[in-house]
PDB file of C-alpha atoms and ligand atoms in Angstrom:
ATOM      1  CA  UNK A 242     -15.314   5.442 -21.529  1.00 72.00           C
ATOM      2  CA  UNK A 243     -13.652   7.211 -18.642  1.00 91.00           C
ATOM      3  CA  UNK A 244     -10.509   5.922 -17.033  1.00 95.00           C
ATOM      4  CA  UNK A 245     -10.954   3.675 -13.987  1.00 98.00           C
ATOM      5  CA  UNK A 246     -10.221   4.884 -10.471  1.00 98.00           C
ATOM      6  CA  UNK A 247      -6.808   3.984  -9.143  1.00 98.00           C
ATOM      7  CA  UNK A 248      -6.856   3.384  -5.379  1.00 98.00           C
ATOM      8  CA  UNK A 249      -4.365   1.946  -2.922  1.00 98.00           C
ATOM      9  CA  UNK A 250      -4.289   0.826   0.670  1.00 98.00           C
ATOM     10  CA  UNK A 251      -1.147   1.468   2.676  1.00 98.00           C
ATOM     11  CA  UNK A 252       0.103   1.290   6.239  1.00 98.00           C
ATOM     12  CA  UNK A 253       2.632  -0.418   8.461  1.00 97.00           C
ATOM     13  CA  UNK A 254       2.375  -4.156   8.972  1.00 95.00           C
ATOM     14  CA  UNK A 255      -0.445  -4.984  11.391  1.00 95.00           C
ATOM     15  CA  UNK A 256      -2.253  -1.697  10.684  1.00 97.00           C
ATOM     16  CA  UNK A 257      -5.253  -3.460   9.109  1.00 96.00           C
ATOM     17  CA  UNK A 258      -4.948  -3.314   5.312  1.00 96.00           C
ATOM     18  CA  UNK A 259      -5.801  -6.960   4.700  1.00 93.00           C
ATOM     19  CA  UNK A 260      -8.683  -6.796   7.163  1.00 94.00           C
ATOM     20  CA  UNK A 261     -10.372  -4.093   5.088  1.00 97.00           C
ATOM     21  CA  UNK A 262      -9.321  -4.626   1.487  1.00 97.00           C
ATOM     22  CA  UNK A 263     -11.996  -7.218   0.575  1.00 97.00           C
ATOM     23  CA  UNK A 264     -14.661  -5.134   2.268  1.00 98.00           C
ATOM     24  CA  UNK A 265     -13.517  -2.098   0.289  1.00 98.00           C
ATOM     25  CA  UNK A 266     -13.596  -4.064  -2.969  1.00 98.00           C
ATOM     26  CA  UNK A 267     -17.125  -5.338  -2.236  1.00 98.00           C
ATOM     27  CA  UNK A 268     -18.286  -1.851  -1.299  1.00 98.00           C
ATOM     28  CA  UNK A 269     -16.984  -0.401  -4.572  1.00 98.00           C
ATOM     29  CA  UNK A 270     -18.675  -3.223  -6.495  1.00 98.00           C
ATOM     30  CA  UNK A 271     -21.937  -2.445  -4.668  1.00 98.00           C
ATOM     31  CA  UNK A 272     -21.613   1.085  -6.064  1.00 97.00           C
ATOM     32  CA  UNK A 273     -21.536  -0.309  -9.595  1.00 97.00           C
ATOM     33  CA  UNK A 274     -17.782  -0.300 -10.211  1.00 98.00           C
ATOM     34  CA  UNK A 275     -15.804  -3.122 -11.723  1.00 98.00           C
ATOM     35  CA  UNK A 276     -12.824  -3.720  -9.430  1.00 98.00           C
ATOM     36  CA  UNK A 277      -9.489  -5.524  -9.692  1.00 98.00           C
ATOM     37  CA  UNK A 278      -7.350  -5.961  -6.570  1.00 98.00           C
ATOM     38  CA  UNK A 279      -3.562  -6.115  -6.932  1.00 96.00           C
ATOM     39  CA  UNK A 280      -0.960  -7.018  -4.359  1.00 91.00           C
ATOM     40  CA  UNK A 281       2.665  -5.905  -4.098  1.00 88.00           C
ATOM     41  CA  UNK A 282       5.133  -7.319  -4.733  1.00 92.00           C
ATOM     42  CA  UNK A 283       3.659  -9.890  -7.088  1.00 93.00           C
ATOM     43  CA  UNK A 284       0.561 -10.011  -9.250  1.00 92.00           C
ATOM     44  CA  UNK A 285       2.331 -11.146 -12.422  1.00 96.00           C
ATOM     45  CA  UNK A 286       4.344 -14.284 -13.202  1.00 96.00           C
ATOM     46  CA  UNK A 287       7.649 -12.444 -12.871  1.00 97.00           C
ATOM     47  CA  UNK A 288       6.321 -10.411  -9.949  1.00 96.00           C
ATOM     48  CA  UNK A 289       5.466 -13.517  -7.945  1.00 95.00           C
ATOM     49  CA  UNK A 290       9.015 -14.803  -8.425  1.00 96.00           C
ATOM     50  CA  UNK A 291      10.349 -11.463  -7.265  1.00 97.00           C
ATOM     51  CA  UNK A 292       7.994 -11.617  -4.263  1.00 94.00           C
ATOM     52  CA  UNK A 293       9.447 -14.947  -3.329  1.00 94.00           C
ATOM     53  CA  UNK A 294      12.991 -13.601  -3.583  1.00 93.00           C
ATOM     54  CA  UNK A 295      12.151 -10.545  -1.517  1.00 92.00           C
ATOM     55  CA  UNK A 296      10.394 -12.370   1.268  1.00 86.00           C
ATOM     56  CA  UNK A 297      12.842 -15.243   1.651  1.00 87.00           C
ATOM     57  CA  UNK A 298      16.354 -13.980   0.757  1.00 89.00           C
ATOM     58  CA  UNK A 299      18.872 -13.323   3.506  1.00 87.00           C
ATOM     59  CA  UNK A 300      21.322 -10.416   3.424  1.00 89.00           C
ATOM     60  CA  UNK A 301      19.752  -8.528   0.520  1.00 93.00           C
ATOM     61  CA  UNK A 302      21.434  -5.187  -0.086  1.00 96.00           C
ATOM     62  CA  UNK A 303      18.853  -2.438   0.465  1.00 97.00           C
ATOM     63  CA  UNK A 304      19.399  -1.184  -3.084  1.00 98.00           C
ATOM     64  CA  UNK A 305      18.654  -4.672  -4.402  1.00 97.00           C
ATOM     65  CA  UNK A 306      15.460  -4.705  -2.366  1.00 96.00           C
ATOM     66  CA  UNK A 307      14.471  -1.305  -3.752  1.00 98.00           C
ATOM     67  CA  UNK A 308      15.130  -2.321  -7.351  1.00 98.00           C
ATOM     68  CA  UNK A 309      13.319  -5.637  -6.994  1.00 98.00           C
ATOM     69  CA  UNK A 310      10.194  -3.901  -5.689  1.00 97.00           C
ATOM     70  CA  UNK A 311      10.231  -1.542  -8.634  1.00 98.00           C
ATOM     71  CA  UNK A 312      10.927  -4.342 -11.100  1.00 98.00           C
ATOM     72  CA  UNK A 313       7.840  -6.140  -9.827  1.00 97.00           C
ATOM     73  CA  UNK A 314       5.893  -2.869  -9.939  1.00 97.00           C
ATOM     74  CA  UNK A 315       6.900  -2.154 -13.534  1.00 98.00           C
ATOM     75  CA  UNK A 316       5.454  -5.517 -14.579  1.00 97.00           C
ATOM     76  CA  UNK A 317       2.167  -5.046 -12.751  1.00 97.00           C
ATOM     77  CA  UNK A 318       1.741  -1.474 -14.016  1.00 98.00           C
ATOM     78  CA  UNK A 319       2.193  -2.574 -17.605  1.00 97.00           C
ATOM     79  CA  UNK A 320       0.340  -5.875 -17.500  1.00 97.00           C
ATOM     80  CA  UNK A 321      -2.456  -5.307 -15.018  1.00 98.00           C
ATOM     81  CA  UNK A 322      -2.950  -1.791 -13.671  1.00 98.00           C
ATOM     82  CA  UNK A 323      -2.782   0.278 -16.848  1.00 98.00           C
ATOM     83  CA  UNK A 324      -4.878  -1.983 -19.101  1.00 98.00           C
ATOM     84  CA  UNK A 325      -7.600  -2.155 -16.448  1.00 98.00           C
ATOM     85  CA  UNK A 326      -7.639   1.592 -15.847  1.00 98.00           C
ATOM     86  CA  UNK A 327      -7.855   2.161 -19.594  1.00 98.00           C
ATOM     87  CA  UNK A 328     -10.850  -0.193 -19.719  1.00 98.00           C
ATOM     88  CA  UNK A 329     -12.619   1.833 -17.040  1.00 98.00           C
ATOM     89  CA  UNK A 330     -11.976  -0.747 -14.326  1.00 98.00           C
ATOM     90  CA  UNK A 331     -11.166   0.440 -10.796  1.00 98.00           C
ATOM     91  CA  UNK A 332      -7.800  -0.881  -9.603  1.00 98.00           C
ATOM     92  CA  UNK A 333      -7.395  -1.327  -5.844  1.00 98.00           C
ATOM     93  CA  UNK A 334      -3.717  -1.839  -5.035  1.00 97.00           C
ATOM     94  CA  UNK A 335      -2.649  -3.454  -1.760  1.00 96.00           C
ATOM     95  CA  UNK A 336       0.444  -1.211  -1.523  1.00 96.00           C
ATOM     96  CA  UNK A 337       2.024   0.908  -4.268  1.00 97.00           C
ATOM     97  CA  UNK A 338       4.818   3.507  -4.558  1.00 98.00           C
ATOM     98  CA  UNK A 339       4.101   5.076  -1.160  1.00 98.00           C
ATOM     99  CA  UNK A 340       5.184   1.754   0.356  1.00 98.00           C
ATOM    100  CA  UNK A 341       8.612   2.008  -1.276  1.00 98.00           C
ATOM    101  CA  UNK A 342       8.990   5.568  -0.046  1.00 98.00           C
ATOM    102  CA  UNK A 343       8.090   4.470   3.477  1.00 98.00           C
ATOM    103  CA  UNK A 344       9.823   1.070   3.658  1.00 97.00           C
ATOM    104  CA  UNK A 345      12.904   1.480   1.487  1.00 98.00           C
ATOM    105  CA  UNK A 346      13.253   5.260   1.642  1.00 98.00           C
ATOM    106  CA  UNK A 347      12.671   5.658   5.382  1.00 98.00           C
ATOM    107  CA  UNK A 348      12.694   2.148   6.880  1.00 98.00           C
ATOM    108  CA  UNK A 349      15.908   1.127   5.096  1.00 97.00           C
ATOM    109  CA  UNK A 350      17.108   4.725   5.174  1.00 98.00           C
ATOM    110  CA  UNK A 351      17.892   4.919   1.455  1.00 98.00           C
ATOM    111  CA  UNK A 352      16.311   8.366   1.310  1.00 98.00           C
ATOM    112  CA  UNK A 353      13.047   9.400  -0.241  1.00 97.00           C
ATOM    113  CA  UNK A 354      14.703  11.191  -3.169  1.00 97.00           C
ATOM    114  CA  UNK A 355      16.462   8.012  -4.220  1.00 98.00           C
ATOM    115  CA  UNK A 356      13.168   6.112  -4.241  1.00 98.00           C
ATOM    116  CA  UNK A 357      11.499   8.831  -6.294  1.00 97.00           C
ATOM    117  CA  UNK A 358      14.400   8.789  -8.743  1.00 98.00           C
ATOM    118  CA  UNK A 359      14.021   5.049  -9.285  1.00 98.00           C
ATOM    119  CA  UNK A 360      10.280   5.458  -9.716  1.00 98.00           C
ATOM    120  CA  UNK A 361      10.883   8.093 -12.397  1.00 98.00           C
ATOM    121  CA  UNK A 362      12.494   5.347 -14.527  1.00 97.00           C
ATOM    122  CA  UNK A 363       9.248   3.375 -14.781  1.00 97.00           C
ATOM    123  CA  UNK A 364       6.672   3.804 -17.530  1.00 95.00           C
ATOM    124  CA  UNK A 365       4.213   5.190 -16.927  1.00 94.00           C
ATOM    125  CA  UNK A 366       4.607   6.774 -13.507  1.00 94.00           C
ATOM    126  CA  UNK A 367       1.057   6.493 -12.216  1.00 96.00           C
ATOM    127  CA  UNK A 368      -0.313   8.240  -9.178  1.00 96.00           C
ATOM    128  CA  UNK A 369      -3.271   6.961  -7.210  1.00 98.00           C
ATOM    129  CA  UNK A 370      -6.518   8.959  -7.204  1.00 98.00           C
ATOM    130  CA  UNK A 371      -6.813   8.142  -3.522  1.00 98.00           C
ATOM    131  CA  UNK A 372      -4.807   6.198  -0.960  1.00 98.00           C
ATOM    132  CA  UNK A 373      -6.251   4.895   2.300  1.00 98.00           C
ATOM    133  CA  UNK A 374      -3.546   4.873   4.929  1.00 98.00           C
ATOM    134  CA  UNK A 375      -4.555   2.428   7.669  1.00 98.00           C
ATOM    135  CA  UNK A 376      -2.936   3.417  10.907  1.00 98.00           C
ATOM    136  CA  UNK A 377      -2.730   2.364  14.521  1.00 98.00           C
ATOM    137  CA  UNK A 378      -0.278   3.293  17.301  1.00 98.00           C
ATOM    138  CA  UNK A 379       2.994   1.534  16.594  1.00 98.00           C
ATOM    139  CA  UNK A 380       2.837  -0.791  19.588  1.00 97.00           C
ATOM    140  CA  UNK A 381      -0.731  -1.815  18.767  1.00 97.00           C
ATOM    141  CA  UNK A 382       0.228  -2.673  15.188  1.00 97.00           C
ATOM    142  CA  UNK A 383       3.371  -4.565  16.218  1.00 95.00           C
ATOM    143  CA  UNK A 384       1.504  -6.524  18.867  1.00 94.00           C
ATOM    144  CA  UNK A 385      -1.121  -7.575  16.315  1.00 94.00           C
ATOM    145  CA  UNK A 386       1.584  -8.555  13.877  1.00 91.00           C
ATOM    146  CA  UNK A 387       3.540 -10.621  16.376  1.00 89.00           C
ATOM    147  CA  UNK A 388       0.549 -12.399  17.856  1.00 90.00           C
ATOM    148  CA  UNK A 389      -1.087 -13.222  14.532  1.00 80.00           C
ATOM    149  CA  UNK A 390       1.352 -14.810  12.157  1.00 75.00           C
ATOM    150  CA  UNK A 391       4.689 -16.249  11.146  1.00 85.00           C
ATOM    151  CA  UNK A 392       6.714 -13.214  10.249  1.00 85.00           C
ATOM    152  CA  UNK A 393       8.416 -12.747   6.876  1.00 84.00           C
ATOM    153  CA  UNK A 394      11.831 -11.127   6.365  1.00 83.00           C
ATOM    154  CA  UNK A 395      10.615  -7.545   6.526  1.00 85.00           C
ATOM    155  CA  UNK A 396       8.066  -8.130   9.290  1.00 87.00           C
ATOM    156  CA  UNK A 397      10.915  -9.254  11.576  1.00 87.00           C
ATOM    157  CA  UNK A 398      12.554  -5.825  11.539  1.00 91.00           C
ATOM    158  CA  UNK A 399      12.932  -4.010  14.889  1.00 93.00           C
ATOM    159  CA  UNK A 400      10.496  -1.455  16.292  1.00 96.00           C
ATOM    160  CA  UNK A 401      12.708   1.460  15.170  1.00 97.00           C
ATOM    161  CA  UNK A 402      12.398   0.331  11.533  1.00 97.00           C
ATOM    162  CA  UNK A 403       8.594   0.413  11.695  1.00 97.00           C
ATOM    163  CA  UNK A 404       8.697   3.727  13.513  1.00 98.00           C
ATOM    164  CA  UNK A 405      10.583   5.261  10.570  1.00 98.00           C
ATOM    165  CA  UNK A 406       8.129   3.660   8.135  1.00 98.00           C
ATOM    166  CA  UNK A 407       5.131   5.007  10.014  1.00 98.00           C
ATOM    167  CA  UNK A 408       6.622   8.505  10.273  1.00 98.00           C
ATOM    168  CA  UNK A 409       7.273   8.527   6.516  1.00 98.00           C
ATOM    169  CA  UNK A 410       3.640   7.572   5.871  1.00 98.00           C
ATOM    170  CA  UNK A 411       2.558  10.507   8.069  1.00 98.00           C
ATOM    171  CA  UNK A 412       4.821  12.794   6.059  1.00 98.00           C
ATOM    172  CA  UNK A 413       3.280  11.627   2.781  1.00 98.00           C
ATOM    173  CA  UNK A 414      -0.218  12.145   4.215  1.00 98.00           C
ATOM    174  CA  UNK A 415       0.751  15.632   5.367  1.00 98.00           C
ATOM    175  CA  UNK A 416       2.131  16.570   1.994  1.00 98.00           C
ATOM    176  CA  UNK A 417      -0.819  15.202   0.035  1.00 98.00           C
ATOM    177  CA  UNK A 418      -3.915  15.474   2.245  1.00 98.00           C
ATOM    178  CA  UNK A 419      -6.318  15.321  -0.690  1.00 96.00           C
ATOM    179  CA  UNK A 420      -4.909  12.066  -2.008  1.00 98.00           C
ATOM    180  CA  UNK A 421      -3.985  10.297   1.244  1.00 98.00           C
ATOM    181  CA  UNK A 422      -6.641   9.652   3.888  1.00 98.00           C
ATOM    182  CA  UNK A 423      -5.565   8.313   7.269  1.00 98.00           C
ATOM    183  CA  UNK A 424      -7.947   5.684   8.636  1.00 98.00           C
ATOM    184  CA  UNK A 425      -7.441   4.770  12.273  1.00 98.00           C
ATOM    185  CA  UNK A 426      -7.733   1.118  13.190  1.00 98.00           C
ATOM    186  CA  UNK A 427      -7.352   1.384  16.975  1.00 97.00           C
ATOM    187  CA  UNK A 428     -11.131   1.107  17.198  1.00 97.00           C
ATOM    188  CA  UNK A 429     -13.550  -1.659  16.295  1.00 98.00           C
ATOM    189  CA  UNK A 430     -13.597  -3.011  12.764  1.00 98.00           C
ATOM    190  CA  UNK A 431     -17.169  -1.702  12.145  1.00 98.00           C
ATOM    191  CA  UNK A 432     -16.095   1.746  13.350  1.00 98.00           C
ATOM    192  CA  UNK A 433     -13.133   1.704  10.992  1.00 98.00           C
ATOM    193  CA  UNK A 434     -15.388   0.567   8.150  1.00 98.00           C
ATOM    194  CA  UNK A 435     -17.756   3.442   8.634  1.00 98.00           C
ATOM    195  CA  UNK A 436     -14.869   5.944   8.417  1.00 98.00           C
ATOM    196  CA  UNK A 437     -13.622   4.186   5.299  1.00 98.00           C
ATOM    197  CA  UNK A 438     -17.079   4.329   3.713  1.00 98.00           C
ATOM    198  CA  UNK A 439     -17.340   8.038   4.425  1.00 98.00           C
ATOM    199  CA  UNK A 440     -14.070   8.686   2.581  1.00 98.00           C
ATOM    200  CA  UNK A 441     -15.049   6.427  -0.324  1.00 98.00           C
ATOM    201  CA  UNK A 442     -18.455   8.093  -0.683  1.00 98.00           C
ATOM    202  CA  UNK A 443     -16.797  11.516  -0.767  1.00 97.00           C
ATOM    203  CA  UNK A 444     -14.328  10.324  -3.352  1.00 97.00           C
ATOM    204  CA  UNK A 445     -17.002   8.775  -5.586  1.00 97.00           C
ATOM    205  CA  UNK A 446     -19.107  11.925  -5.329  1.00 97.00           C
ATOM    206  CA  UNK A 447     -16.134  14.139  -6.197  1.00 96.00           C
ATOM    207  CA  UNK A 448     -15.485  12.017  -9.312  1.00 93.00           C
ATOM    208  CA  UNK A 449     -19.145  12.131 -10.259  1.00 92.00           C
ATOM    209  CA  UNK A 450     -19.448   8.346  -9.957  1.00 88.00           C
ATOM    210  CA  UNK A 451     -22.448   8.134  -7.624  1.00 81.00           C
TER     211      UNK A 451
HETATM  212  N1  ADP B 702     -10.361  -1.541  13.474  1.00 88.48           N
HETATM  213  C1  ADP B 702      -9.569  -2.506  12.989  1.00 88.48           C
HETATM  214  N2  ADP B 702      -9.196  -2.475  11.680  1.00 88.48           N
HETATM  215  C2  ADP B 702      -8.374  -3.412  11.195  1.00 88.48           C
HETATM  216  N3  ADP B 702      -7.852  -4.438  11.884  1.00 88.48           N
HETATM  217  C3  ADP B 702      -8.193  -4.536  13.188  1.00 88.48           C
HETATM  218  C4  ADP B 702      -9.057  -3.570  13.778  1.00 88.48           C
HETATM  219  N4  ADP B 702      -9.216  -3.930  15.068  1.00 88.48           N
HETATM  220  C5  ADP B 702      -8.508  -5.055  15.266  1.00 88.48           C
HETATM  221  N5  ADP B 702      -7.880  -5.444  14.129  1.00 88.48           N
HETATM  222  C6  ADP B 702      -7.021  -6.630  13.968  1.00 88.48           C
HETATM  223  O1  ADP B 702      -5.712  -6.185  13.605  1.00 88.48           O
HETATM  224  C7  ADP B 702      -5.102  -7.092  12.709  1.00 88.48           C
HETATM  225  C8  ADP B 702      -4.678  -6.329  11.437  1.00 88.48           C
HETATM  226  O2  ADP B 702      -3.955  -7.183  10.598  1.00 88.48           O
HETATM  227  P1  ADP B 702      -3.925  -7.064   9.002  1.00 88.48           P
HETATM  228  O3  ADP B 702      -5.260  -6.641   8.487  1.00 88.48           O
HETATM  229  O4  ADP B 702      -3.344  -8.338   8.495  1.00 88.48           O
HETATM  230  O5  ADP B 702      -2.903  -5.855   8.814  1.00 88.48           O
HETATM  231  P2  ADP B 702      -1.961  -5.533   7.552  1.00 88.48           P
HETATM  232  O6  ADP B 702      -2.559  -6.177   6.348  1.00 88.48           O
HETATM  233  O7  ADP B 702      -2.010  -4.025   7.491  1.00 88.48           O
HETATM  234  O8  ADP B 702      -0.614  -6.037   7.926  1.00 88.48           O
HETATM  235  C9  ADP B 702      -6.115  -8.183  12.430  1.00 88.48           C
HETATM  236  O9  ADP B 702      -5.855  -9.258  13.265  1.00 88.48           O
HETATM  237  C10 ADP B 702      -7.444  -7.511  12.826  1.00 88.48           C
HETATM  238  O10 ADP B 702      -8.428  -8.431  13.236  1.00 88.48           O
HETATM  239 MG1   MG B 703      -1.710  -7.428   4.895  1.00 88.48          MG
END
């Protein structure tokens, strides 16, 4: 049996990840794949406790935040992501390591090298086969975020924080254009879906899946 596809969705808050992740899962299932969706931080018993800490604690040192994200990630890699991939199941991650590079490395200004160094301590250090980077102009994303929900600790950060995060995502996409596909969401949801489908079809064809 061949290893399952490892996919992630990324993007700044309000970019449209949650709006498209279920659609993406259902589309992959319609193509005959078995799919498991994971969410970060969380997804394991310990991970959900860490999620709670991360989203509700005041005055967390940025290094603590970084290490907690990776602690949660280590658990989900070992318990959920790897076993599923080994069983040929497609894993669709709602955020993965790129999020730490963007949010902690750039947003919190810890530096991208530091984030990569921490990641190198995990086992194994997986890389996604493809990452869909949902993206809208910063002010569009922030307006959606602020009008839609009660904001958690990170979502309350100032515009400049999200600007750094978004720029870091662009840098990742520039460095790895084959892995990271930017999907614009400043258009209608059906329009965004059709772009997403085009990328997914190309990916599945390149892997010989359909
Ligand atoms: N083309 C589009 N793609 C995704 N979301 C869109 C689009 N157009 C408008 N929206 C709206 O933008 C918001 C995106 O929020 P959400 O999906 O929760 O973002 P995220 O999970 O990335 O924080 C939703 O309210 C959604 O209805
Ligand atoms: Mg979301």
